[in-house]
PDB file of C-alpha atoms in Angstrom:
ATOM      1  CA  MET A 250     -15.211  -1.574   2.219  1.00 94.00           C
ATOM      2  CA  THR A 251     -12.918   0.286   0.009  1.00 94.00           C
ATOM      3  CA  LEU A 252     -13.133   3.904  -0.926  1.00 94.00           C
ATOM      4  CA  TYR A 253     -13.735   2.971  -4.633  1.00 93.00           C
ATOM      5  CA  GLU A 254     -16.959   1.240  -3.410  1.00 93.00           C
ATOM      6  CA  GLY A 255     -18.140   4.424  -1.752  1.00 93.00           C
ATOM      7  CA  LYS A 256     -20.956   6.660  -3.037  1.00 94.00           C
ATOM      8  CA  THR A 257     -20.666  10.275  -4.198  1.00 94.00           C
ATOM      9  CA  GLY A 258     -21.683  12.809  -1.551  1.00 94.00           C
ATOM     10  CA  CYS A 259     -20.998  10.462   1.496  1.00 95.00           C
ATOM     11  CA  PHE A 260     -18.420  10.688   4.159  1.00 96.00           C
ATOM     12  CA  TYR A 261     -16.000   7.901   5.073  1.00 97.00           C
ATOM     13  CA  GLN A 262     -13.374   7.405   7.725  1.00 96.00           C
ATOM     14  CA  VAL A 263     -10.039   5.831   6.709  1.00 96.00           C
ATOM     15  CA  LYS A 264      -9.339   2.544   8.487  1.00 96.00           C
ATOM     16  CA  GLY A 265      -6.194   1.647   6.501  1.00 94.00           C
ATOM     17  CA  VAL A 266      -4.127   2.374   3.445  1.00 94.00           C
ATOM     18  CA  TYR A 267      -2.742  -0.708   1.668  1.00 94.00           C
ATOM     19  CA  VAL A 268      -0.637   0.355  -1.248  1.00 93.00           C
ATOM     20  CA  GLU A 269       3.127   0.540  -1.984  1.00 93.00           C
ATOM     21  CA  GLU A 270       5.298   2.250   0.704  1.00 94.00           C
ATOM     22  CA  ALA A 271       6.171   5.236  -1.436  1.00 94.00           C
ATOM     23  CA  VAL A 272       2.431   5.807  -2.410  1.00 93.00           C
ATOM     24  CA  THR A 273       1.426   5.374   1.274  1.00 93.00           C
ATOM     25  CA  ARG A 274       3.964   8.059   2.384  1.00 95.00           C
ATOM     26  CA  ARG A 275       2.683  10.426  -0.349  1.00 95.00           C
ATOM     27  CA  LEU A 276      -1.016   9.951   0.777  1.00 94.00           C
ATOM     28  CA  GLN A 277      -0.013  10.477   4.356  1.00 93.00           C
ATOM     29  CA  ALA A 278       1.699  13.738   3.379  1.00 94.00           C
ATOM     30  CA  LEU A 279      -1.530  14.742   1.700  1.00 93.00           C
ATOM     31  CA  GLY A 280      -3.487  14.140   4.839  1.00 93.00           C
ATOM     32  CA  ILE A 281      -4.901  10.600   4.200  1.00 94.00           C
ATOM     33  CA  ASN A 282      -4.112   8.780   7.464  1.00 92.00           C
ATOM     34  CA  ASP A 283      -5.993   6.273   9.673  1.00 93.00           C
ATOM     35  CA  GLY A 284      -9.068   8.047  11.096  1.00 93.00           C
ATOM     36  CA  THR A 285      -9.076  10.855   8.599  1.00 94.00           C
ATOM     37  CA  CYS A 286     -12.642  11.813   7.257  1.00 95.00           C
ATOM     38  CA  ILE A 287     -13.002  11.939   3.547  1.00 95.00           C
ATOM     39  CA  LYS A 288     -15.896  13.028   1.424  1.00 96.00           C
ATOM     40  CA  ILE A 289     -16.394  11.683  -2.160  1.00 96.00           C
ATOM     41  CA  LEU A 290     -17.191  14.715  -4.361  1.00 96.00           C
ATOM     42  CA  ASN A 291     -17.251  13.223  -7.879  1.00 95.00           C
ATOM     43  CA  ARG A 292     -16.509  10.205  -9.914  1.00 93.00           C
ATOM     44  CA  LYS A 293     -15.027   9.998 -13.429  1.00 89.00           C
ATOM     45  CA  ASN A 294     -15.551   7.596 -16.304  1.00 83.00           C
ATOM     46  CA  LYS A 295     -12.562   5.295 -15.902  1.00 83.00           C
ATOM     47  CA  GLY A 296     -12.738   4.784 -12.189  1.00 84.00           C
ATOM     48  CA  ALA A 297     -10.992   7.954 -10.964  1.00 92.00           C
ATOM     49  CA  MET A 298     -12.556   9.963  -8.259  1.00 96.00           C
ATOM     50  CA  ILE A 299     -12.365  13.462  -6.628  1.00 96.00           C
ATOM     51  CA  ILE A 300     -12.368  13.492  -2.900  1.00 96.00           C
ATOM     52  CA  GLN A 301     -12.192  16.116  -0.219  1.00 96.00           C
ATOM     53  CA  VAL A 302      -9.619  15.668   2.659  1.00 96.00           C
ATOM     54  CA  ARG A 303      -9.183  18.355   5.361  1.00 92.00           C
ATOM     55  CA  GLY A 304     -10.544  21.052   2.957  1.00 92.00           C
ATOM     56  CA  THR A 305      -8.356  20.024  -0.020  1.00 94.00           C
ATOM     57  CA  ARG A 306      -9.735  18.389  -3.245  1.00 96.00           C
ATOM     58  CA  LEU A 307      -7.695  15.514  -4.536  1.00 95.00           C
ATOM     59  CA  ALA A 308      -8.009  13.182  -7.547  1.00 95.00           C
ATOM     60  CA  LEU A 309      -7.368   9.428  -6.963  1.00 94.00           C
ATOM     61  CA  GLY A 310      -7.201   6.645  -9.568  1.00 94.00           C
ATOM     62  CA  ARG A 311      -9.020   3.471  -9.283  1.00 93.00           C
ATOM     63  CA  HIS A 312      -5.898   1.507  -8.239  1.00 93.00           C
ATOM     64  CA  ILE A 313      -5.348   3.674  -5.181  1.00 94.00           C
ATOM     65  CA  SER A 314      -8.889   4.151  -4.136  1.00 94.00           C
ATOM     66  CA  SER A 315      -9.467   0.447  -4.246  1.00 94.00           C
ATOM     67  CA  CYS A 316      -6.609  -0.021  -1.800  1.00 94.00           C
ATOM     68  CA  ILE A 317      -7.905   2.434   0.837  1.00 95.00           C
ATOM     69  CA  GLU A 318     -10.112   0.708   3.474  1.00 96.00           C
ATOM     70  CA  VAL A 319     -12.841   2.911   4.890  1.00 96.00           C
ATOM     71  CA  LYS A 320     -15.971   2.751   7.008  1.00 96.00           C
ATOM     72  CA  GLU A 321     -19.008   5.008   6.529  1.00 94.00           C
ATOM     73  CA  GLU A 322     -19.040   7.974   8.787  1.00 87.00           C
ATOM     74  CA  THR A 323     -22.026   8.340  10.996  1.00 73.00           C
ATOM     75  CA  ALA A 324     -23.517  11.836  11.573  1.00 58.00           C
TER      76      ALA A 324
END
């Protein structure tokens, strides 16, 4: 599943990032790597979402969040 398909308040583990190389490098610099735990905090009207990664809040657009492959984190 993709991060865009995730539910607010749930935790997910990144399996892969499939966007342009420059965007991938930027996401990696922000801490979004394979195996990273992400929590979806909020969703906005036009597909944007606010996530929490390693204690930092980030906003991602629909294009980027739909290119991040995740699996649901088990407690």
